[in-house]
mmCIF file of C-alpha atoms in Angstrom:
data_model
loop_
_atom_site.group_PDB
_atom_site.id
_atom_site.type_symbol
_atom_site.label_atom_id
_atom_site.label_comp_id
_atom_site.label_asym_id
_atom_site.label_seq_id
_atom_site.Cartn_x
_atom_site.Cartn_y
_atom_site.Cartn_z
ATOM 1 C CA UNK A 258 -5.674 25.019 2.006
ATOM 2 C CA UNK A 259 -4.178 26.532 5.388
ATOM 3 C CA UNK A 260 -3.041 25.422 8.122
ATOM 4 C CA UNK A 261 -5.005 25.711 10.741
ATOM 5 C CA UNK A 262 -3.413 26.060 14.620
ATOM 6 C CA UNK A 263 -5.623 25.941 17.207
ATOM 7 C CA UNK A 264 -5.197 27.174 20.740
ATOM 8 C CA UNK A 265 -7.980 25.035 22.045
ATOM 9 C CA UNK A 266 -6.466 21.183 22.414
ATOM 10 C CA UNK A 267 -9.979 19.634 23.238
ATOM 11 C CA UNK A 268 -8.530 16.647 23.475
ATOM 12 C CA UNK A 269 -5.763 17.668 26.096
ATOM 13 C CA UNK A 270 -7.442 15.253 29.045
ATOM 14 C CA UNK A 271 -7.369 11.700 30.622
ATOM 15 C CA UNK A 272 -3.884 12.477 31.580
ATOM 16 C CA UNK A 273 -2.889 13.429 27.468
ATOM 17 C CA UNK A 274 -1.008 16.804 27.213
ATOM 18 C CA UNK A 275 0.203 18.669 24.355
ATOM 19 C CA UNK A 276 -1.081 20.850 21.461
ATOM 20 C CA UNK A 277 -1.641 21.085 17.734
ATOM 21 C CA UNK A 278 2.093 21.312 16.035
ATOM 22 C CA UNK A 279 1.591 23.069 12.257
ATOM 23 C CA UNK A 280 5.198 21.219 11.466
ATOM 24 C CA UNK A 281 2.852 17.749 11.744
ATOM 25 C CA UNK A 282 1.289 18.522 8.678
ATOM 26 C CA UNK A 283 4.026 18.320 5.341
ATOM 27 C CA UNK A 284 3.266 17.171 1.665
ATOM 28 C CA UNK A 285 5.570 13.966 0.190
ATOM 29 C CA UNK A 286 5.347 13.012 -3.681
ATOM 30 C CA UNK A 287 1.537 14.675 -3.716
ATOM 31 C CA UNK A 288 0.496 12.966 -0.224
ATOM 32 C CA UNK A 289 -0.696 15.072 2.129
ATOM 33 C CA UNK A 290 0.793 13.647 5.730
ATOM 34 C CA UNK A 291 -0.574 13.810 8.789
ATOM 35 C CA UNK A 292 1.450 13.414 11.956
ATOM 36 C CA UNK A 293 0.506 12.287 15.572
ATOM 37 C CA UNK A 294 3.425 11.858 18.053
ATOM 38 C CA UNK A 295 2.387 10.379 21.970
ATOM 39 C CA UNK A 296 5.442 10.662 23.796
ATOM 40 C CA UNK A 297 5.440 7.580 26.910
ATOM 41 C CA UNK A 298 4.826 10.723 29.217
ATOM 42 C CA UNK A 299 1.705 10.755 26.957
ATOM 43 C CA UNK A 300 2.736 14.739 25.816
ATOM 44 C CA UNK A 301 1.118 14.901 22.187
ATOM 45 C CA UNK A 302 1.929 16.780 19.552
ATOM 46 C CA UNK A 303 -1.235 16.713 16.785
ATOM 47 C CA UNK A 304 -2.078 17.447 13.044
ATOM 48 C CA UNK A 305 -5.121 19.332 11.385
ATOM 49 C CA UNK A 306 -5.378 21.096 8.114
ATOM 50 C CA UNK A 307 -8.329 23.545 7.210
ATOM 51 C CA UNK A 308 -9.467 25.550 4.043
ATOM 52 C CA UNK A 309 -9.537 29.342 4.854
ATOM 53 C CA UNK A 310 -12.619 29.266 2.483
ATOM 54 C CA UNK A 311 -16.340 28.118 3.276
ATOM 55 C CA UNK A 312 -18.191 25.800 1.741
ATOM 56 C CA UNK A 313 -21.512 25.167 1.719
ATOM 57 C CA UNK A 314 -23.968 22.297 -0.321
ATOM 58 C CA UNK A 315 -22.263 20.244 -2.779
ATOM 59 C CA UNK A 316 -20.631 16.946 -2.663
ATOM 60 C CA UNK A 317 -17.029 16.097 -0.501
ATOM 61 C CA UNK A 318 -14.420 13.592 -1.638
ATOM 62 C CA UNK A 319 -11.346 12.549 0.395
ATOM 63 C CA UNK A 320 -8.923 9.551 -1.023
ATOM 64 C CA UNK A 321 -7.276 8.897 2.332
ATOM 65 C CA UNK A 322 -5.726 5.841 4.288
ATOM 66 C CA UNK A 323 -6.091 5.720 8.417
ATOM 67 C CA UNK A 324 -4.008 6.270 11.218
ATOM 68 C CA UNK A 325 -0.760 3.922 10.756
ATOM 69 C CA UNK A 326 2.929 3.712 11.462
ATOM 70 C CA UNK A 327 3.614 3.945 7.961
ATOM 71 C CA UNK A 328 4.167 7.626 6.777
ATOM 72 C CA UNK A 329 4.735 5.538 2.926
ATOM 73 C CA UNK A 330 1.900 5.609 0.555
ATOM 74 C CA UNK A 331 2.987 2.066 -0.533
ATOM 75 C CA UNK A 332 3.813 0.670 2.628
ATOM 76 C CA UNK A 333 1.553 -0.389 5.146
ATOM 77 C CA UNK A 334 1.964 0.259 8.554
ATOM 78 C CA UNK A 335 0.463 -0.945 11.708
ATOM 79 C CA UNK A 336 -2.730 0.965 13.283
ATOM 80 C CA UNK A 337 -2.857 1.878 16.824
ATOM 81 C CA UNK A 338 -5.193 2.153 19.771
ATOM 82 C CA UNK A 339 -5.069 6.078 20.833
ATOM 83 C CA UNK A 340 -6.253 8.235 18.038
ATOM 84 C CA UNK A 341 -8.511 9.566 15.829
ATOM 85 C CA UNK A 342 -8.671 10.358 12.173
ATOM 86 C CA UNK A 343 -10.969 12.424 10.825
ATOM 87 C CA UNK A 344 -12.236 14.400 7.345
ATOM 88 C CA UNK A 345 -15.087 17.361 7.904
ATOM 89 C CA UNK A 346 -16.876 20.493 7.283
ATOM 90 C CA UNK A 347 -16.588 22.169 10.542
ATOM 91 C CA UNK A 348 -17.537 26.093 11.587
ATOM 92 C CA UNK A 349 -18.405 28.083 14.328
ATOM 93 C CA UNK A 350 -18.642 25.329 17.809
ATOM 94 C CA UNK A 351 -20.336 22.795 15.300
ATOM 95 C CA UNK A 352 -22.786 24.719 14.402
ATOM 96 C CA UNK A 353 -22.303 23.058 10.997
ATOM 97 C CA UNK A 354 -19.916 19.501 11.307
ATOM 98 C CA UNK A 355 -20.201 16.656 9.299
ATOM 99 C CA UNK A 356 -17.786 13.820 9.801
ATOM 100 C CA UNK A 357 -16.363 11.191 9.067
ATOM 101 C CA UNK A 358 -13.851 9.646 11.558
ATOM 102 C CA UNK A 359 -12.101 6.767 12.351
ATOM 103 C CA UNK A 360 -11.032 5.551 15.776
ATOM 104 C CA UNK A 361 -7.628 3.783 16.605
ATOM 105 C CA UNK A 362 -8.963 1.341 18.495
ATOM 106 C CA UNK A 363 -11.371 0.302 15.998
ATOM 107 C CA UNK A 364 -10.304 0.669 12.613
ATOM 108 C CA UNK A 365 -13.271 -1.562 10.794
ATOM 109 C CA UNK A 366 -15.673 1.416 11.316
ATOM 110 C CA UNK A 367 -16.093 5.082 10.080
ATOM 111 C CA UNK A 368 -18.082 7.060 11.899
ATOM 112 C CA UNK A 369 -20.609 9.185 10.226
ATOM 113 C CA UNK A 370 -22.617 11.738 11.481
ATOM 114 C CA UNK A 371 -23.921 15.622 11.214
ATOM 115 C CA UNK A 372 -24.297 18.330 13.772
ATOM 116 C CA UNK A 373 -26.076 21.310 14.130
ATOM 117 C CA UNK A 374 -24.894 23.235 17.020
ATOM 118 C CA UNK A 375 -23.381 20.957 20.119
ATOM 119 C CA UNK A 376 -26.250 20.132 21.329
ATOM 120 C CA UNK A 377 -28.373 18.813 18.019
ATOM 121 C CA UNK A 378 -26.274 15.901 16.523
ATOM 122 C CA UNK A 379 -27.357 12.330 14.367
ATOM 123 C CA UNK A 380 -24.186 9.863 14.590
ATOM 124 C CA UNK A 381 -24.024 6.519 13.013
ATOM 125 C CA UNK A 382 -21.261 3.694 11.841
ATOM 126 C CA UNK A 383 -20.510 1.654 8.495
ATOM 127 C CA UNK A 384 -17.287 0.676 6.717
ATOM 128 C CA UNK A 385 -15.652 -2.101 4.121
ATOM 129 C CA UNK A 386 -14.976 -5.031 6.972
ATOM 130 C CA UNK A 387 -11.180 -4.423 6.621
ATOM 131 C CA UNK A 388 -8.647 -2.430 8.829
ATOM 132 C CA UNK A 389 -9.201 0.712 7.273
ATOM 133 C CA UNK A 390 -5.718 2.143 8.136
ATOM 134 C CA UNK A 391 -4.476 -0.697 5.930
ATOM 135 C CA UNK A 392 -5.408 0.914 2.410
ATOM 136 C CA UNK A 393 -6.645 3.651 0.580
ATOM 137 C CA UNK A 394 -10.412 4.392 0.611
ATOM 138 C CA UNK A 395 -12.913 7.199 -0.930
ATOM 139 C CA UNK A 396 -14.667 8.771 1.408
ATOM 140 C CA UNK A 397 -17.670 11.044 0.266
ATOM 141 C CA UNK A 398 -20.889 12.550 1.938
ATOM 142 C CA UNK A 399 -23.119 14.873 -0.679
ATOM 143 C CA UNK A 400 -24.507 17.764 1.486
ATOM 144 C CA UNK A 401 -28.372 18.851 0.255
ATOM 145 C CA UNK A 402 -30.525 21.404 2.670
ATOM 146 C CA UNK A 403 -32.700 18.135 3.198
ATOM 147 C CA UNK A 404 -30.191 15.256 3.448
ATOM 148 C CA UNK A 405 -26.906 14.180 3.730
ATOM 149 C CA UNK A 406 -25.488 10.671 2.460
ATOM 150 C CA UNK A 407 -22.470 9.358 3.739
ATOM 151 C CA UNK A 408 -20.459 6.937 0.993
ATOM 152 C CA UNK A 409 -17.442 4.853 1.109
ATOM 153 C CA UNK A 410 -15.872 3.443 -2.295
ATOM 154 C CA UNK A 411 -18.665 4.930 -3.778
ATOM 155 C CA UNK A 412 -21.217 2.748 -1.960
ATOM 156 C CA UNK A 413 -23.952 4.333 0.048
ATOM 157 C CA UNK A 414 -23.451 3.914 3.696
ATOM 158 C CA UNK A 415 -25.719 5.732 5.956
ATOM 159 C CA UNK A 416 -28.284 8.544 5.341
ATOM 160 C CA UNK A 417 -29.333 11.337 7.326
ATOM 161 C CA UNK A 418 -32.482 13.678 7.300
ATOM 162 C CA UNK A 419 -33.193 14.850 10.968
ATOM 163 C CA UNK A 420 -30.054 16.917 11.239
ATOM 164 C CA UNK A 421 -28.884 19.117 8.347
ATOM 165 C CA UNK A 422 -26.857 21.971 8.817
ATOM 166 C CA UNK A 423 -27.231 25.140 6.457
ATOM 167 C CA UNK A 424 -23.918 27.445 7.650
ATOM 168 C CA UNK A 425 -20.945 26.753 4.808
ATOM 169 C CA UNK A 426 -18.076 25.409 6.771
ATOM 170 C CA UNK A 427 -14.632 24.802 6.362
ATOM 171 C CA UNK A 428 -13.204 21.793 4.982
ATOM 172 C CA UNK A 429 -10.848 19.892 7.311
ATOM 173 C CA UNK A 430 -8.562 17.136 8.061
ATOM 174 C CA UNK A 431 -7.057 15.934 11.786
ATOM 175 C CA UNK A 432 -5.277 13.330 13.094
ATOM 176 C CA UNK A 433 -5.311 13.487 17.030
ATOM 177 C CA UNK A 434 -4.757 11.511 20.337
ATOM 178 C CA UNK A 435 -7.207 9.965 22.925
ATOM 179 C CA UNK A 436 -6.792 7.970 26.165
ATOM 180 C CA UNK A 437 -9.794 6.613 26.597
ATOM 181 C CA UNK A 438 -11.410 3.389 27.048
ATOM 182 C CA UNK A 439 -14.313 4.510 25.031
ATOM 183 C CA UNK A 440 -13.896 7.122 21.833
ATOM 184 C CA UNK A 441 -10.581 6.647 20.293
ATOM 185 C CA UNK A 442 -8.869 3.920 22.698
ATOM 186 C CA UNK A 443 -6.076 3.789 25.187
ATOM 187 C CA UNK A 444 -2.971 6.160 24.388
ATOM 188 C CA UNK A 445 -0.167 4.474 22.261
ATOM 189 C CA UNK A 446 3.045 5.549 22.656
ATOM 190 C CA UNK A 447 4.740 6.402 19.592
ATOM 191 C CA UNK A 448 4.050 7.927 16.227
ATOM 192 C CA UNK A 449 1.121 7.673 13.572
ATOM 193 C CA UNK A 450 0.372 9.122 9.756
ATOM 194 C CA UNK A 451 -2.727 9.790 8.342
ATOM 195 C CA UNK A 452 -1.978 10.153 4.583
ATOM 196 C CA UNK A 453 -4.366 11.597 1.879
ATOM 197 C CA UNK A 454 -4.026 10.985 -1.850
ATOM 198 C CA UNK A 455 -6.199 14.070 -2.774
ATOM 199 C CA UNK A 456 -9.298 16.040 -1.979
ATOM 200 C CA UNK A 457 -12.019 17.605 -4.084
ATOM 201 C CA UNK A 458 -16.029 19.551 -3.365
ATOM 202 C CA UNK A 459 -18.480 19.910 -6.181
ATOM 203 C CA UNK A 460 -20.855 22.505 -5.485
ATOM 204 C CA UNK A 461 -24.923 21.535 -5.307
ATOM 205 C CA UNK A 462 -25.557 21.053 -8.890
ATOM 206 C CA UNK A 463 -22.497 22.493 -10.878
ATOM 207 C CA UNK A 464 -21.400 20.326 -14.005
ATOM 208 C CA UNK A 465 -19.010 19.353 -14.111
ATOM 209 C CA UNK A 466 -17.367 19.021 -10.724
ATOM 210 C CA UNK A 467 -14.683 21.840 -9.740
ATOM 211 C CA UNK A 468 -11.397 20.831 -10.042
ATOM 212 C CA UNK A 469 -9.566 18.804 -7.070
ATOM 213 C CA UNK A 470 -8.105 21.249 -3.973
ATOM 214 C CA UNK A 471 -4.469 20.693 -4.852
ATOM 215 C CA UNK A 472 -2.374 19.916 -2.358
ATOM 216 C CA UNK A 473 1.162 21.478 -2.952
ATOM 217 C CA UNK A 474 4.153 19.018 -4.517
ATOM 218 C CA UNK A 475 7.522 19.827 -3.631
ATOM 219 C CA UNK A 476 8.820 21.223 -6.905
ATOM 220 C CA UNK A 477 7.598 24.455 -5.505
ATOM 221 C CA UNK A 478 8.178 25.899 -2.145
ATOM 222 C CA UNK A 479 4.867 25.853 -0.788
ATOM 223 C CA UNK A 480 5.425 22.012 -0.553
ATOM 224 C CA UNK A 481 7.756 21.845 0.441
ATOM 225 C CA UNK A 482 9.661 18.857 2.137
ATOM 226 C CA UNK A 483 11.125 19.170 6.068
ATOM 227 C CA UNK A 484 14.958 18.955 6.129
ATOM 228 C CA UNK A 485 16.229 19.190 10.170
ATOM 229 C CA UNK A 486 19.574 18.377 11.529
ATOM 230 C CA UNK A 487 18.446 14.754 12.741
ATOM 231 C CA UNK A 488 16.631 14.280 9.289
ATOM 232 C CA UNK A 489 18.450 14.565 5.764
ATOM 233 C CA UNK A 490 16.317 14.454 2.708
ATOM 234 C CA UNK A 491 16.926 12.829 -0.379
ATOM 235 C CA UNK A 492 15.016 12.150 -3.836
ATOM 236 C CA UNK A 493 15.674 11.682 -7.457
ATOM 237 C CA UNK A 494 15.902 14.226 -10.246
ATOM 238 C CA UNK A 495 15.245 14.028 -13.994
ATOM 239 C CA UNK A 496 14.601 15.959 -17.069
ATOM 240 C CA UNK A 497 10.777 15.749 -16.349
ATOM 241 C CA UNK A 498 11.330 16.348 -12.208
ATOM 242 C CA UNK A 499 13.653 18.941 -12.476
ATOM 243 C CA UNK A 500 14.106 20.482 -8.570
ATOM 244 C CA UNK A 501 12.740 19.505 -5.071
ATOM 245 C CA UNK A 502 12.224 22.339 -2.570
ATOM 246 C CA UNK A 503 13.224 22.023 1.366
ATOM 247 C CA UNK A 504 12.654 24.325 4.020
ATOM 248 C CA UNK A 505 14.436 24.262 7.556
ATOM 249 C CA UNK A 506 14.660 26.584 10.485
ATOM 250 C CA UNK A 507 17.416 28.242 12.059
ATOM 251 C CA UNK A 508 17.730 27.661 16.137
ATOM 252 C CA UNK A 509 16.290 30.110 19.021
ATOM 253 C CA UNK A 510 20.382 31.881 18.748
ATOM 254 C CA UNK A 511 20.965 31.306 15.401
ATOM 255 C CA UNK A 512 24.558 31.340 13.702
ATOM 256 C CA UNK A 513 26.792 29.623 11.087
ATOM 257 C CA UNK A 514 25.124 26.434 9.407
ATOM 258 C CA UNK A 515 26.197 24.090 6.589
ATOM 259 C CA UNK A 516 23.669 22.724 3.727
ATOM 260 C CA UNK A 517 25.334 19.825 1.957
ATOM 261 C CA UNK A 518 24.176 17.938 -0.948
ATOM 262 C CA UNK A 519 25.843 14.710 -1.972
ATOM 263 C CA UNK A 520 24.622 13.162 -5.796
ATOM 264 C CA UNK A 521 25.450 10.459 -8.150
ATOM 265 C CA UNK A 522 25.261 12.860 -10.499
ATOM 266 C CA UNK A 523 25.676 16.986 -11.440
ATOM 267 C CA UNK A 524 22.554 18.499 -9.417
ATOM 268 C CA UNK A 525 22.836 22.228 -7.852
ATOM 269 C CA UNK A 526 22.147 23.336 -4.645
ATOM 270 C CA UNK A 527 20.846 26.940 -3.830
ATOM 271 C CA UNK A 528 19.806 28.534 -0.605
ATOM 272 C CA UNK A 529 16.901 30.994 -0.485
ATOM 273 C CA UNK A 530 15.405 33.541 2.274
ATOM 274 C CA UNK A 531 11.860 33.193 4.000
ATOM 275 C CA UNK A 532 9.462 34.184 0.895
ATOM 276 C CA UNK A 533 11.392 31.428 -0.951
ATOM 277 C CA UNK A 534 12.315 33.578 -3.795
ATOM 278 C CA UNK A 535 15.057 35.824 -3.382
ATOM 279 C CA UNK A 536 18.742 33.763 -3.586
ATOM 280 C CA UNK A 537 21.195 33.704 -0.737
ATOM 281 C CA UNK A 538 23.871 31.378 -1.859
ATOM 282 C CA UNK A 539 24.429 28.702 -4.308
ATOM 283 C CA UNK A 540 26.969 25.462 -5.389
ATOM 284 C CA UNK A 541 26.657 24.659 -8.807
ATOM 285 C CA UNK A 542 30.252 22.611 -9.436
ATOM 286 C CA UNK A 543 30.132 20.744 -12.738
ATOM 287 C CA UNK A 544 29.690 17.431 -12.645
ATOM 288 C CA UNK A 545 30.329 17.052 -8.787
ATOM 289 C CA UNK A 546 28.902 14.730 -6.752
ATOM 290 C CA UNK A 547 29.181 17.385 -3.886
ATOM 291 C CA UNK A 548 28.107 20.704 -3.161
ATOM 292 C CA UNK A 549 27.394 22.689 0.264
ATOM 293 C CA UNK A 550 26.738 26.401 1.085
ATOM 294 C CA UNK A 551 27.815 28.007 4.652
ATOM 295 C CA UNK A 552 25.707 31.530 5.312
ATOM 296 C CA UNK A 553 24.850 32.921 8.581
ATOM 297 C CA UNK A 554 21.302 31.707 9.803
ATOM 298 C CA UNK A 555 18.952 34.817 11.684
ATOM 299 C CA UNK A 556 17.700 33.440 14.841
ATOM 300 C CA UNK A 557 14.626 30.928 14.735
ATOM 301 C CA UNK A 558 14.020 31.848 11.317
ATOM 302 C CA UNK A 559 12.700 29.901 8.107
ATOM 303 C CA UNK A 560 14.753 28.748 5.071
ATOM 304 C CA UNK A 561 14.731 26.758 2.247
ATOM 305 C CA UNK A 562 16.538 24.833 -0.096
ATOM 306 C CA UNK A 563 16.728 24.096 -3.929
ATOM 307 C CA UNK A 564 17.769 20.736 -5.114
ATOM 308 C CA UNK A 565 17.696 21.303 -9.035
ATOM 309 C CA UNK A 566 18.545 18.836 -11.861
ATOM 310 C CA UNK A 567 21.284 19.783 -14.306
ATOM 311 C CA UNK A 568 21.714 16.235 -16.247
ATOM 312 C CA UNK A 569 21.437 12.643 -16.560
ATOM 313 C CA UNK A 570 18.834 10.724 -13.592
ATOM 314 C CA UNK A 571 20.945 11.692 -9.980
ATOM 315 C CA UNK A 572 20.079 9.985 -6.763
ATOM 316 C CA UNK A 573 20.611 12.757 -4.247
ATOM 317 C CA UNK A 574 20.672 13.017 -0.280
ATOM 318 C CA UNK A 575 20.441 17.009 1.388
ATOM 319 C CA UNK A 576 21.274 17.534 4.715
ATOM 320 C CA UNK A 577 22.201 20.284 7.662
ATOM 321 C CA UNK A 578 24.747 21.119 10.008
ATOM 322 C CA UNK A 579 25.642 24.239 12.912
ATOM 323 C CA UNK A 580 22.819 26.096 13.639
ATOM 324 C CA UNK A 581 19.622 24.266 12.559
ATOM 325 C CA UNK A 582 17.188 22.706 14.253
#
């Protein structure tokens, strides 16, 4: 999947400001997380996530949990009027969308629904009778050229025949703000995660389904994890989770910087340019339980970080100093 920035903040009205941020969208021990941030000057900062790929019939499977303040699979959080979370094929001004979405100020109800350009649209609502940003649920629609069903958990929810796209669309996820007594709810300040488990499309009539879209885990450095100067990171390493990746950017002047890693335990720390391959410094002191490396950051440029396992089960916590943002 890529991530998908978008110049056009539709929802930038009723007094909401802001724009899509691409750093709102990371991967955490294989969740995909989704962040919204209202600021009480209601400036927003929004998350969406798009395949560069089309796809057209077939069947579309999300494990996901709604809007919460909890950013922790196993933790719930609280839901929030203000936003809206949604999973969809969407291409070219709807010409093909089907949704569904959940609103923040009413989180019993998934709205389902298909459109075929902006002006030909069939909308309707189901869901479990619980808070839906509380737990994990499956959410499915299977995409024919004469129907589309809409499932949650597996059970059929809503059906529709009068509007069915043909154009193969991308796949998408979003998480974004409203202020609205209607769609969405009034703006709450503060922040809210939309987390997905995993994601998968069958194509019309293939056996057996295609394999899940994977969503990249942080043992490699396309997932991987945000480290900032406000926000260490930390994990645990083992024989059979050998290395966690971080990335982190340099400031707008750029300069000396410091990345430190402090572990019960013998783990290595290396530093490594913008492709995340070649090696620009490393601290790998025997059975330490500190190591740093000091290099001289280019100006608003990306990094990242190696955390990688050299014996025993280490705790570990990474963070950054000087010229990081």
């Amino acid at each position: 999947m890529g991530v998908e920035q978008r110049l056009d903040s539709f929802w930038a009205r009723d007094g909401l400001t802001g724009n899509w941020n691409t750093s709102n969208v990371t991967v955490n021990a294989g969740y995909l997380i989704m962040k919204l941030d209202v600021s009480a000057g209601l400036i927003a900062n929004a998350a969406e996530l798009a395949t560069s790929t089309r796809y057209g019939y077939g069947t579309y499977e999300a494990r996901l949990r709604a809007a919460s303040t909890s950013a922790d699979p196993a933790v719930r959080g609280v839901g929030t009027s203000g936003n809206i979370t949604g999973f969809f094929s969407f291409v070219n001004d709807s010409e093909t969308e089907i949704d569904h979405e959940i609103e923040g100020q009413n989180r019993t109800i998934d709205w389902m629904g298909a459109w075929q350009t902006t002006n030909r649209h069939d909308y309707g609502t189901g869901g479990t009778g619980a808070d839906l940003s509380q737990d994990f649920h499956t959410y499915r629609w299977d995409w024919t050229p004469t129907r589309i069903d809409f499932y949650i958990d597996g059970v059929l929810k809503r059906t529709t025949t009068s509007v069915v796209p043909t154009a193969a669309a991308h796949l998408m996820f979003n998480l974004w703000p409203t202020n609205s007594t209607g769609w969405g709810g009034l703006a709450t300040a503060g922040t809210q995660y939309m987390l997905v488990d995993y994601v998968s499309f069958s194509p019309l009539g293939s056996t057996p389904a295609t394999d899940p879209i994977k969503i990249p885990t942080d043992d490699t450095p396309a997932g991987a994890l945000s480290l900032t100067k406000a926000t260490s990171g930390s994990g645990t390493l083992s024989s059979s989770d050998t290395q966690d990746w971080y990335t982190f950017t340099s400031t707008d002047l750029g300069g000396r910087a410091t990345v430190s890693l402090t572990t019960g335990w013998n783990s290595d720390l290396e530093i490594y340019t913008p492709d995340g391959t070649t090696l620009l410094g490393s601290s790998r002191r025997s059975k330490s339980n500190a190591d740093s490396v000091t290099l001289t950051l280019q100006a608003n440029t990306r990094y990242y970080a190696r955390v990688v396992w050299a014996s025993r089960t280490p705790s570990y916590t990474l963070s950054a100093t000087g010229a990081v943002r």
